[in-house]
N, C-alpha and C. Protein backbone atom coordinates (compact mmCIF):
# COMPACT_ATOMS: atom_id res chain seq x y z
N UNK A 1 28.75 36.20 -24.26
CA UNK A 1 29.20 36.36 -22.88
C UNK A 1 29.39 35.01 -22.22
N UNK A 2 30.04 35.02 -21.25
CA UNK A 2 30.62 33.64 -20.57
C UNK A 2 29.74 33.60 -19.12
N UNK A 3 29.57 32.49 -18.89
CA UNK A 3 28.54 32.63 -18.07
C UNK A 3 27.29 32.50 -17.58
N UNK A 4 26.91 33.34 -18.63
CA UNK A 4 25.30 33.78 -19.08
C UNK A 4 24.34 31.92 -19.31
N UNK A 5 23.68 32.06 -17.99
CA UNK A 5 23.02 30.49 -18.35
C UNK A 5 21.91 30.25 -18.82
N UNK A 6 21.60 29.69 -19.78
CA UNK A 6 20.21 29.83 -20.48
C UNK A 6 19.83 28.12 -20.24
N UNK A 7 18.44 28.12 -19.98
CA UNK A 7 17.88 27.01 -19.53
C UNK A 7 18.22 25.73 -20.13
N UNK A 8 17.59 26.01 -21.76
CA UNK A 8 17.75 25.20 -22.54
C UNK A 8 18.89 24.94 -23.29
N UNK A 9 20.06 25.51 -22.83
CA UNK A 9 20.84 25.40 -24.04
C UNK A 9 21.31 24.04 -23.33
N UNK A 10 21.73 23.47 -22.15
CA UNK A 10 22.16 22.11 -21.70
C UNK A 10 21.35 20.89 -22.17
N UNK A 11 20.11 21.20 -22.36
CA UNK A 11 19.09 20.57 -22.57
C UNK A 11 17.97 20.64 -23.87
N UNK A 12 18.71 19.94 -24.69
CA UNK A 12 17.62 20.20 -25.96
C UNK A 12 16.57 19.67 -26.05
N UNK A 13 15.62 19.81 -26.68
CA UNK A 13 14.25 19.07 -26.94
C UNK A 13 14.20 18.08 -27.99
N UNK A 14 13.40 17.03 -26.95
CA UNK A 14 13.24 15.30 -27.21
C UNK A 14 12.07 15.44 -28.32
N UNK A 15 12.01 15.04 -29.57
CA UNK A 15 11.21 14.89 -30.37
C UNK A 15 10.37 13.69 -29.93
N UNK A 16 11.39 12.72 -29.62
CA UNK A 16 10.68 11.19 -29.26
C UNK A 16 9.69 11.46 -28.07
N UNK A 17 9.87 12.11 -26.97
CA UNK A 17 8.95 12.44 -25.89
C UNK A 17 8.28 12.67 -26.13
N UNK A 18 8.02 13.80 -27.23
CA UNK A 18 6.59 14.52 -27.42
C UNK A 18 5.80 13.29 -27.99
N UNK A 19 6.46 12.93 -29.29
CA UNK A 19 5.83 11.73 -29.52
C UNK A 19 5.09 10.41 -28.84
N UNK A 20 6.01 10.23 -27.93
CA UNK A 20 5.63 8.91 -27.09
C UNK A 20 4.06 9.87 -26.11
N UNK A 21 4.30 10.94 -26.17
CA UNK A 21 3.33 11.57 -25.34
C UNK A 21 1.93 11.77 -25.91
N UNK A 22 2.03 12.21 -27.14
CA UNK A 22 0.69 12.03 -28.32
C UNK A 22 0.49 11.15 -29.12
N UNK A 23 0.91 9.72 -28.99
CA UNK A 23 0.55 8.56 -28.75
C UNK A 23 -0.12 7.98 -27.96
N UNK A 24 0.10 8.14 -26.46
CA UNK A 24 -0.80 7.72 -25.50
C UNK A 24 -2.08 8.48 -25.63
N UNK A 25 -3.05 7.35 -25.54
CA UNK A 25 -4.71 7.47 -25.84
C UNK A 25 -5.35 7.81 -24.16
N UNK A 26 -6.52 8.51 -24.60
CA UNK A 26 -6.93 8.82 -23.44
C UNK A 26 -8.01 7.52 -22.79
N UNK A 27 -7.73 7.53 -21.70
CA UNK A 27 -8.50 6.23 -21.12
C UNK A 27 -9.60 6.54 -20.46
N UNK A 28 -10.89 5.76 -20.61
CA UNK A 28 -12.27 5.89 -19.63
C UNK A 28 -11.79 5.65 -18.49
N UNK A 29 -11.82 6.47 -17.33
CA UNK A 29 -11.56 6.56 -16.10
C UNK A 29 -12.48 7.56 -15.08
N UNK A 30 -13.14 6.80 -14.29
CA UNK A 30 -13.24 7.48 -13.35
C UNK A 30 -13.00 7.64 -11.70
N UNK A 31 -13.33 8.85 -11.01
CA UNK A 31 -12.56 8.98 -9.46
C UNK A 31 -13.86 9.35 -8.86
N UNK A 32 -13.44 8.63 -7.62
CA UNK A 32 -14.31 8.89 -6.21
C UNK A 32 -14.08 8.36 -5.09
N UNK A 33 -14.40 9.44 -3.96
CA UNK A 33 -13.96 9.11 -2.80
C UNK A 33 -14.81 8.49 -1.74
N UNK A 34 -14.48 7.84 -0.68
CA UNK A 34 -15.28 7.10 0.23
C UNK A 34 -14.91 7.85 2.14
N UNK A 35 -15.93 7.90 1.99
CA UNK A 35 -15.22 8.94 3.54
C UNK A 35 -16.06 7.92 4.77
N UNK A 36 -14.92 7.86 5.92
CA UNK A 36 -15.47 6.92 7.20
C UNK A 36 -14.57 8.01 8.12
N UNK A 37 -15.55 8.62 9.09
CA UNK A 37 -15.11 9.59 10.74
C UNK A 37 -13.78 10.77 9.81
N UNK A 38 -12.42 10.01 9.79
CA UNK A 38 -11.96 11.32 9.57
C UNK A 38 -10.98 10.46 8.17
N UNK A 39 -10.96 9.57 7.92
CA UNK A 39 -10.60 8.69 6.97
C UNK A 39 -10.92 9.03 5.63
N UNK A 40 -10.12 9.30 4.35
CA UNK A 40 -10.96 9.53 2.95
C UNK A 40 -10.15 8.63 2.20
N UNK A 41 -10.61 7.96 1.01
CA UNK A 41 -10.38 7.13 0.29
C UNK A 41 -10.61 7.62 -0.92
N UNK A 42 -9.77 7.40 -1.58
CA UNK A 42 -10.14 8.71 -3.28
C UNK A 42 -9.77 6.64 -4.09
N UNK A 43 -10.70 6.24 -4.53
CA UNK A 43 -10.13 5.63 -5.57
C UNK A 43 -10.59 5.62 -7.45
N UNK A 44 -9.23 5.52 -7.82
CA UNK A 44 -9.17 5.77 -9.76
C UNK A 44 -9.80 3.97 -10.42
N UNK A 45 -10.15 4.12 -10.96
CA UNK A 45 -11.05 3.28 -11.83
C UNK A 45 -11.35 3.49 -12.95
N UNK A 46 -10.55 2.33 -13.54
CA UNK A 46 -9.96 2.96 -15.41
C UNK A 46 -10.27 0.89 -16.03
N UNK A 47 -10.56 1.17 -17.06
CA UNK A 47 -10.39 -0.14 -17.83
C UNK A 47 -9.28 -0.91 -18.00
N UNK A 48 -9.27 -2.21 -17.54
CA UNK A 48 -7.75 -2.82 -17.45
C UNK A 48 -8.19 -4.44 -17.52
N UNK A 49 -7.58 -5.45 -15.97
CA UNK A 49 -7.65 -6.68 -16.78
C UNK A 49 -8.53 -6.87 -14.54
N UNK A 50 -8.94 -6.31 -13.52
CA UNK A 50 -9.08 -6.95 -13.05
C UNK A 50 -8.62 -6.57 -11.53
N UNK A 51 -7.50 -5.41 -11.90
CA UNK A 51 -6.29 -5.10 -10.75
C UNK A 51 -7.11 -4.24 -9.40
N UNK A 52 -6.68 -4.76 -8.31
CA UNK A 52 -6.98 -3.76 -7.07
C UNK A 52 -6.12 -3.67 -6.49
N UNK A 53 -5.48 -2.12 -6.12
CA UNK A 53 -4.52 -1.69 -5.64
C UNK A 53 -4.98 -0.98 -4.13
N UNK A 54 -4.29 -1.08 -3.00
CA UNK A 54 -4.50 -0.25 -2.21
C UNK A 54 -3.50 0.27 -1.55
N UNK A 55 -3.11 1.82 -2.07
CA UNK A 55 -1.82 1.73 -1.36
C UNK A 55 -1.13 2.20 -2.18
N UNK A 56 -0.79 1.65 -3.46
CA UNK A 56 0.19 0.82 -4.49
C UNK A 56 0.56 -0.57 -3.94
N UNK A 57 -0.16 -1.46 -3.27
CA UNK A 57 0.25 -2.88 -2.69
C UNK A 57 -1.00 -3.68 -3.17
N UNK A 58 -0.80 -4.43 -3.86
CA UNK A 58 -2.36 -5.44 -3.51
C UNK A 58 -3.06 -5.46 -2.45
N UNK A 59 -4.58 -5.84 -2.61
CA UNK A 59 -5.33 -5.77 -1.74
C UNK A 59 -5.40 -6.91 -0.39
N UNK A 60 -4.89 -8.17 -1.25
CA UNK A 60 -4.99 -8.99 -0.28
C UNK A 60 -3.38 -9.07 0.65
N UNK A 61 -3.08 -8.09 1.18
CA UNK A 61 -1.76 -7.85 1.93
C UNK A 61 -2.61 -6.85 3.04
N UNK A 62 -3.84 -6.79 2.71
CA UNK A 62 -4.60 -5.09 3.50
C UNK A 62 -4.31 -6.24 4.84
N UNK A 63 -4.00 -5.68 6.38
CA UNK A 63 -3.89 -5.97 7.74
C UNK A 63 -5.19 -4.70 7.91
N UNK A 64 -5.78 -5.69 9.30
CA UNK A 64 -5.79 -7.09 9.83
C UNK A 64 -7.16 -7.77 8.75
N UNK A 65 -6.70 -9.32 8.91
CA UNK A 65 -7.31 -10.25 7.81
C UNK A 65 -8.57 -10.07 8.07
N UNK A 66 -9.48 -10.05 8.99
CA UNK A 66 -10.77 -9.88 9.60
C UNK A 66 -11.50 -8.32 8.48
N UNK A 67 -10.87 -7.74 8.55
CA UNK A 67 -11.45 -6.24 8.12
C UNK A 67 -10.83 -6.44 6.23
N UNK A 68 -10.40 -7.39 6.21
CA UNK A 68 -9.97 -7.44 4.49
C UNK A 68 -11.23 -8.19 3.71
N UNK A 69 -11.77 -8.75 4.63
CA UNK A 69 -12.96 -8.91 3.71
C UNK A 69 -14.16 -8.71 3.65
N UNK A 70 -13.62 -7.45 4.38
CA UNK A 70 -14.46 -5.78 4.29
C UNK A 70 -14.67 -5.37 2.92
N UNK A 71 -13.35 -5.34 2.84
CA UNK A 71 -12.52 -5.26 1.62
C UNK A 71 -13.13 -5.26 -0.09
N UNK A 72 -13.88 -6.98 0.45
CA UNK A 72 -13.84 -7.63 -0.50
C UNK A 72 -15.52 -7.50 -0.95
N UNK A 73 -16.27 -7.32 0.29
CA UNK A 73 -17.46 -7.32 -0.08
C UNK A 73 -18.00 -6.68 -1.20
N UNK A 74 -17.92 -5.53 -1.91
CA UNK A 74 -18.48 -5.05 -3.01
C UNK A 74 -18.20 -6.04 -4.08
N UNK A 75 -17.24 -6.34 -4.31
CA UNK A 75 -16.89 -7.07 -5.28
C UNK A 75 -17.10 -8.74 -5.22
N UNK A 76 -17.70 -9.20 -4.08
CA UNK A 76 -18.58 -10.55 -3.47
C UNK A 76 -19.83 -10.32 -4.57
N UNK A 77 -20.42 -9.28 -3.60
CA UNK A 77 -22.00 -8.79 -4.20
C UNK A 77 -22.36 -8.38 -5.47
N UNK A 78 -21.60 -7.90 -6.37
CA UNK A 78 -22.04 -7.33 -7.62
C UNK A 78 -21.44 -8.86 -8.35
N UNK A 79 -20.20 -9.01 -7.83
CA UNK A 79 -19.63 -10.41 -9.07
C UNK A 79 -18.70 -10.57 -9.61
N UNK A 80 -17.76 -11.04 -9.69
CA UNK A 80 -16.35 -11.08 -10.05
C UNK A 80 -16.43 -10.33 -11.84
N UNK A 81 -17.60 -11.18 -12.53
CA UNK A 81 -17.32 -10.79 -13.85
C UNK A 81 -17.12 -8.75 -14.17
N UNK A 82 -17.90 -8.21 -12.94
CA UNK A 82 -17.65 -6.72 -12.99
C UNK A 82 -16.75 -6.25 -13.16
N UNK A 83 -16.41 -6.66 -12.35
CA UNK A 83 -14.15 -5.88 -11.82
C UNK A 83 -13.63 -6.73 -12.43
N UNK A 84 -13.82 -7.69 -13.44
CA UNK A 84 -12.69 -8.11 -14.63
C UNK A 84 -12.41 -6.94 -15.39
N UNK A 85 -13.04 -6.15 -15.57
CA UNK A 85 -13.64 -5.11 -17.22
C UNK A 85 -12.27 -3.93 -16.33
N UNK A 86 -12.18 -3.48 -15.38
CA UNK A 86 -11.80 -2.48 -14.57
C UNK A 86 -10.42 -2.45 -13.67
N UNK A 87 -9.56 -1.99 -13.27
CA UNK A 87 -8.55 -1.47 -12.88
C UNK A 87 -8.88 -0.74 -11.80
N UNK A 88 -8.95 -1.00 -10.40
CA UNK A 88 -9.15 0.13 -9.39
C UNK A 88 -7.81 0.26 -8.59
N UNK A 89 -7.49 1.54 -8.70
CA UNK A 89 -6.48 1.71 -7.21
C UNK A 89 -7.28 3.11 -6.40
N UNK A 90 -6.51 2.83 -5.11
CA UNK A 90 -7.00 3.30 -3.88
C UNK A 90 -5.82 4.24 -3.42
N UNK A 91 -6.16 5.48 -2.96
CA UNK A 91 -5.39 5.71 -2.08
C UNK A 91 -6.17 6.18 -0.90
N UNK A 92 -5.47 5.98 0.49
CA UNK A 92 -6.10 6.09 1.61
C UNK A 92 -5.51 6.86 2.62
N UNK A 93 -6.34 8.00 3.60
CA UNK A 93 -5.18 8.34 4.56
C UNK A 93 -6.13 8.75 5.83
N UNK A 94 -5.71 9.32 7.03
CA UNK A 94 -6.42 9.61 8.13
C UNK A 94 -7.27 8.47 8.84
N UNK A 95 -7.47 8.96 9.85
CA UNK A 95 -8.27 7.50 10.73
C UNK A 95 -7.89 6.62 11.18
N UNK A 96 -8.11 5.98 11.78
CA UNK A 96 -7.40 4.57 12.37
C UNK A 96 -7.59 3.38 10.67
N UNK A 97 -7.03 2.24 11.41
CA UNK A 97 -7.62 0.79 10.34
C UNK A 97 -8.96 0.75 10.16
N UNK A 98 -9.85 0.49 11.00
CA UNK A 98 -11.20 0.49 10.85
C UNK A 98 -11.97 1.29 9.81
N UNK A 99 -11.62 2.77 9.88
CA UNK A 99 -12.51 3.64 9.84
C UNK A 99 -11.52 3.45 7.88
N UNK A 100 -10.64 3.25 7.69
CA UNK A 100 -9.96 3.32 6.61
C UNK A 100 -10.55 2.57 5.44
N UNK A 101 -11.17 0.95 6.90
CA UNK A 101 -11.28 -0.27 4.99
C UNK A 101 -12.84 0.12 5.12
N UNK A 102 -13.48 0.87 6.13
CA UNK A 102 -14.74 1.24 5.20
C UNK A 102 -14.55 1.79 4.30
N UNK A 103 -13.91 3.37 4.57
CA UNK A 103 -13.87 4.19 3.71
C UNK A 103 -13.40 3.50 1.77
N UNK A 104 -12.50 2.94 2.52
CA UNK A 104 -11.68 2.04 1.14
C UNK A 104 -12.87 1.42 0.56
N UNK A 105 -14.24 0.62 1.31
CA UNK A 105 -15.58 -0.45 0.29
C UNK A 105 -16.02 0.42 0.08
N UNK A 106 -16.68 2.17 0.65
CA UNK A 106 -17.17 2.94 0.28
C UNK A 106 -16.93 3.81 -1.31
N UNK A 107 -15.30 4.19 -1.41
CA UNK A 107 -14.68 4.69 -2.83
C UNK A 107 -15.06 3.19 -3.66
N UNK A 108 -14.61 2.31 -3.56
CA UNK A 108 -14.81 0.85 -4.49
C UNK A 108 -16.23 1.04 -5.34
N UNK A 109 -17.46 0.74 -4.19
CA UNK A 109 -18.52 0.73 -4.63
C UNK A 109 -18.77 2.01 -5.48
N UNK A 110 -18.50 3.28 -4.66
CA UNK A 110 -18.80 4.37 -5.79
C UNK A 110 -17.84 4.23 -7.35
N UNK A 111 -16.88 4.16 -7.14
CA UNK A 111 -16.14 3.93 -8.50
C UNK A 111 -16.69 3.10 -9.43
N UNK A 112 -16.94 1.65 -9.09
CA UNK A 112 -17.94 0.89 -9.92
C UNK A 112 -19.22 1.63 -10.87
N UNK A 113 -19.62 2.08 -9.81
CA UNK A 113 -21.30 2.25 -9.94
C UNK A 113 -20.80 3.95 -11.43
N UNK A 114 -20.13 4.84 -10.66
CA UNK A 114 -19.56 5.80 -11.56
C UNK A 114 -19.28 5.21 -12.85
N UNK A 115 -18.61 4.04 -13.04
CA UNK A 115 -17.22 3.96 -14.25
C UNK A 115 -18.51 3.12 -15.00
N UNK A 116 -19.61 2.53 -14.50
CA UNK A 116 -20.51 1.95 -15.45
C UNK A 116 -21.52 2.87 -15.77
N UNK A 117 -21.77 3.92 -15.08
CA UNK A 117 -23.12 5.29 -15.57
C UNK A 117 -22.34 5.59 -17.07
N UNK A 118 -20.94 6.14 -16.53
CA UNK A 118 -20.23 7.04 -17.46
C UNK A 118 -20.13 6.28 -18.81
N UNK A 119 -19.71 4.65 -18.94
CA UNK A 119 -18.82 4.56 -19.90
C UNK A 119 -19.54 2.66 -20.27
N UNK A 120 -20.22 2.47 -19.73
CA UNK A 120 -21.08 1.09 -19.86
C UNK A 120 -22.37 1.11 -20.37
N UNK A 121 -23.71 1.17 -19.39
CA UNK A 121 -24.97 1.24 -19.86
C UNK A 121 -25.68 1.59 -18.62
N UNK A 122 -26.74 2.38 -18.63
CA UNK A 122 -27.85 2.91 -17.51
C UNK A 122 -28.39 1.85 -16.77
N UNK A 123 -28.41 0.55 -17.59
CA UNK A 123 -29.37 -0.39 -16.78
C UNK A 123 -29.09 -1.15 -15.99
N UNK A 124 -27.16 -1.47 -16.62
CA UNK A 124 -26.12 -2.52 -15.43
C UNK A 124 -25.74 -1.46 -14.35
N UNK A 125 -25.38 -0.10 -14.67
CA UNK A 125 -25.07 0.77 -13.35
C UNK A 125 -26.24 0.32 -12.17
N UNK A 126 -27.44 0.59 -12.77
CA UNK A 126 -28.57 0.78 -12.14
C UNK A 126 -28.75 -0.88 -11.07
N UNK A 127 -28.74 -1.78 -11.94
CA UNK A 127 -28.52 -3.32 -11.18
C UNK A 127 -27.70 -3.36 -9.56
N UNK A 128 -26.24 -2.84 -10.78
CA UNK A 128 -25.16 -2.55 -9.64
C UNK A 128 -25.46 -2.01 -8.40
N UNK A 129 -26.09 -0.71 -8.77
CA UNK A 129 -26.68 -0.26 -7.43
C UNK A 129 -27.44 -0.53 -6.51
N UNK A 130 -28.32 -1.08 -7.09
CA UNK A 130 -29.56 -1.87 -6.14
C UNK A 130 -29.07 -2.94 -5.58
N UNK A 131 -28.11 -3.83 -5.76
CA UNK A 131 -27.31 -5.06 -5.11
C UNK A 131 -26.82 -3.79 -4.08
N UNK A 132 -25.69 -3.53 -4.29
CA UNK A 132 -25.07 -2.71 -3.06
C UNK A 132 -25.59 -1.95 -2.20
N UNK A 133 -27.04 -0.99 -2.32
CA UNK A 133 -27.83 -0.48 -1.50
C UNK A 133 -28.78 -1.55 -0.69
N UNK A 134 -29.19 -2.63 -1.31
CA UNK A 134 -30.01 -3.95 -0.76
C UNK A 134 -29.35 -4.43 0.64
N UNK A 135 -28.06 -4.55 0.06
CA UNK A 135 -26.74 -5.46 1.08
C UNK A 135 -26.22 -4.47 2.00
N UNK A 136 -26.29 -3.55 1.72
CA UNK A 136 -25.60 -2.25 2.91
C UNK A 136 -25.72 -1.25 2.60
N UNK A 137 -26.36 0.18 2.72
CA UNK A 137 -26.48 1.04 2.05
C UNK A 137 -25.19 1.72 2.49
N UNK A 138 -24.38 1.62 3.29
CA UNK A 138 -23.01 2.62 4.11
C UNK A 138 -22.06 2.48 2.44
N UNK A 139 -22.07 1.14 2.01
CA UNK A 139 -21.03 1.52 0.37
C UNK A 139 -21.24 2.23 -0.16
N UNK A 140 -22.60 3.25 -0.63
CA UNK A 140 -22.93 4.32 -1.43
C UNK A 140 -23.34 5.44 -1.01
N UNK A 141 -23.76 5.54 0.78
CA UNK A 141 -23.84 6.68 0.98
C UNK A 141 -23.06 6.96 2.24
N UNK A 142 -22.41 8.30 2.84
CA UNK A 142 -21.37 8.25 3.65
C UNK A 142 -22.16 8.35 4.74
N UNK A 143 -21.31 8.01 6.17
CA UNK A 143 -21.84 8.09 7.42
C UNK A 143 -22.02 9.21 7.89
N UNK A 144 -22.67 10.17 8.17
CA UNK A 144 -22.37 11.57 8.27
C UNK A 144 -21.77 11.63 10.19
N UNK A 145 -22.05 10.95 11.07
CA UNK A 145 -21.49 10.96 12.44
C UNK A 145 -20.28 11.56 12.57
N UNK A 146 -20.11 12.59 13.39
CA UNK A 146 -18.64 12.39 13.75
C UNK A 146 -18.36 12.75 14.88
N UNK A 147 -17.02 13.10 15.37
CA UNK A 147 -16.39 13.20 17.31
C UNK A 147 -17.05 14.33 17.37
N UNK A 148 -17.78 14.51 18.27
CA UNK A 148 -18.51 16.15 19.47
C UNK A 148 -17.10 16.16 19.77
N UNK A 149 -17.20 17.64 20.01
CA UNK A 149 -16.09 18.28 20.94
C UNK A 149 -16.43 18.18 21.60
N UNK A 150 -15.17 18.14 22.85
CA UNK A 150 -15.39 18.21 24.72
C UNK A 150 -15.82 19.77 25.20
N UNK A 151 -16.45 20.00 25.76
CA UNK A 151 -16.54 20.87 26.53
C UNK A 151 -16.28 21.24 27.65
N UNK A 152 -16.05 22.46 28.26
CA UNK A 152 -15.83 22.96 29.72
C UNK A 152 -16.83 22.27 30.80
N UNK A 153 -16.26 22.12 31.99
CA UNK A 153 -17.21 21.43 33.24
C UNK A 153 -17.41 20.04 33.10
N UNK A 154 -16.28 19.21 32.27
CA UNK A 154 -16.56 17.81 32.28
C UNK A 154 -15.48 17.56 31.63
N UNK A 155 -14.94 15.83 31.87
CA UNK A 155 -14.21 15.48 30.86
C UNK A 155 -14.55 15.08 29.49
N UNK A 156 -15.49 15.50 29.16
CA UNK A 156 -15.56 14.87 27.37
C UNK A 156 -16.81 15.41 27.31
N UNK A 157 -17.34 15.25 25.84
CA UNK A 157 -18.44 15.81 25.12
C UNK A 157 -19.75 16.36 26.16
N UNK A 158 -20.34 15.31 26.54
CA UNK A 158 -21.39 14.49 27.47
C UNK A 158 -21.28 14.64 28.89
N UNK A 159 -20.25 14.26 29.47
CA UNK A 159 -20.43 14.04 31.08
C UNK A 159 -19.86 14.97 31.69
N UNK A 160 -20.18 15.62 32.41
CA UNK A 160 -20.19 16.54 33.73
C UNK A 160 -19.56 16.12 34.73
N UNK A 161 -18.68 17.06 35.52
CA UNK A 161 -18.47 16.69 36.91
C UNK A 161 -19.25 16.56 37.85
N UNK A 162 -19.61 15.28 38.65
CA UNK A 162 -20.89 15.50 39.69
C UNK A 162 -20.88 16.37 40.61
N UNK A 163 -21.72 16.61 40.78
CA UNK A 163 -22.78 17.35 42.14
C UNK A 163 -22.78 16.86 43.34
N UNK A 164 -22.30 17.34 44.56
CA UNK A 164 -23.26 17.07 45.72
C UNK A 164 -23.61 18.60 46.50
N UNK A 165 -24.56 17.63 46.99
CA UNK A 165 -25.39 19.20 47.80
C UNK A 165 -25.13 18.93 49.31
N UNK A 166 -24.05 18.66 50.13
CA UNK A 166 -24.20 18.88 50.97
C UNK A 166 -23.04 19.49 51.46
């Protein structure tokens, strides 16, 4: 019949694809997220030469310069030789800037501390951790705070319209 369209007949199957596909090895990688107010930060952390991505942009492009070496602190404190071994990218969304490059040192530090339990040794994870809980405990555990709702009889959470009695 004329007409009659069948999916595959335009499109035959790539031997080389499959191939190039069961070739690629599976990589030690792990994910975790960093949460600041309404901000979440999911970052991947896989074995590589060193790379930090945020974004898909390098890290040192993060605005404003003041809060980039926010940024940088986990990787101050544990030691450059760490994040040679590792590959981190970031992705980030919600919140203002602020609330973002915590969230962003918060995923960092957990990814580290994760990608060395999983796939390193119990005793450098364990190091790792105690530097980063020593220096700030907010990198490993989240802030739980967040916005009160406003309520009726006031403008915002808290304050009331005043009173007089006369």
């Amino acid at each position: 019949k004329e007409g009659v369209h069948t999916p595959r007949a335009h499109r035959p199957f790539l031997p080389a694809r499959r191939a190039k596909m069961e070739t690629k090895k599976a990589q030690n990688s792990v994910q975790c997220f960093g949460r600041k107010k309404t901000a979440v930060a999911v970052a991947h952390c896989k074995e590589g030469k060193g790379l930090l991505k945020v974004n898909g942009s390098p890290v040192e492009l993060v605005q404003p310069e003041v809060l980039r070496y926010k940024i940088f602190e986990p990787i101050l404190i544990v030691g450059q030789d760490v994040f040679q071994k590792v590959d981190i990218r970031v992705r980030v969304r919600g919140g203002g800037y602020t609330s973002q490059v915590y969230a962003i040192r918060q995923a960092i530090s957990k990814a580290i501390v994760a990608y060395y339990q999983k796939f390193v040794d119990e005793l450098s994870k364990r190091e790792i951790k105690e530097k980063l809980v020593a220096y700030d405990r907010s990198l490993l555990v989240a802030d739980p705070r967040r916005c009160e709702p406003k309520k009726f009889g006031g403008r915002g959470a808290r304050s009331r319209k005043q009173k007089s009695y006369r």
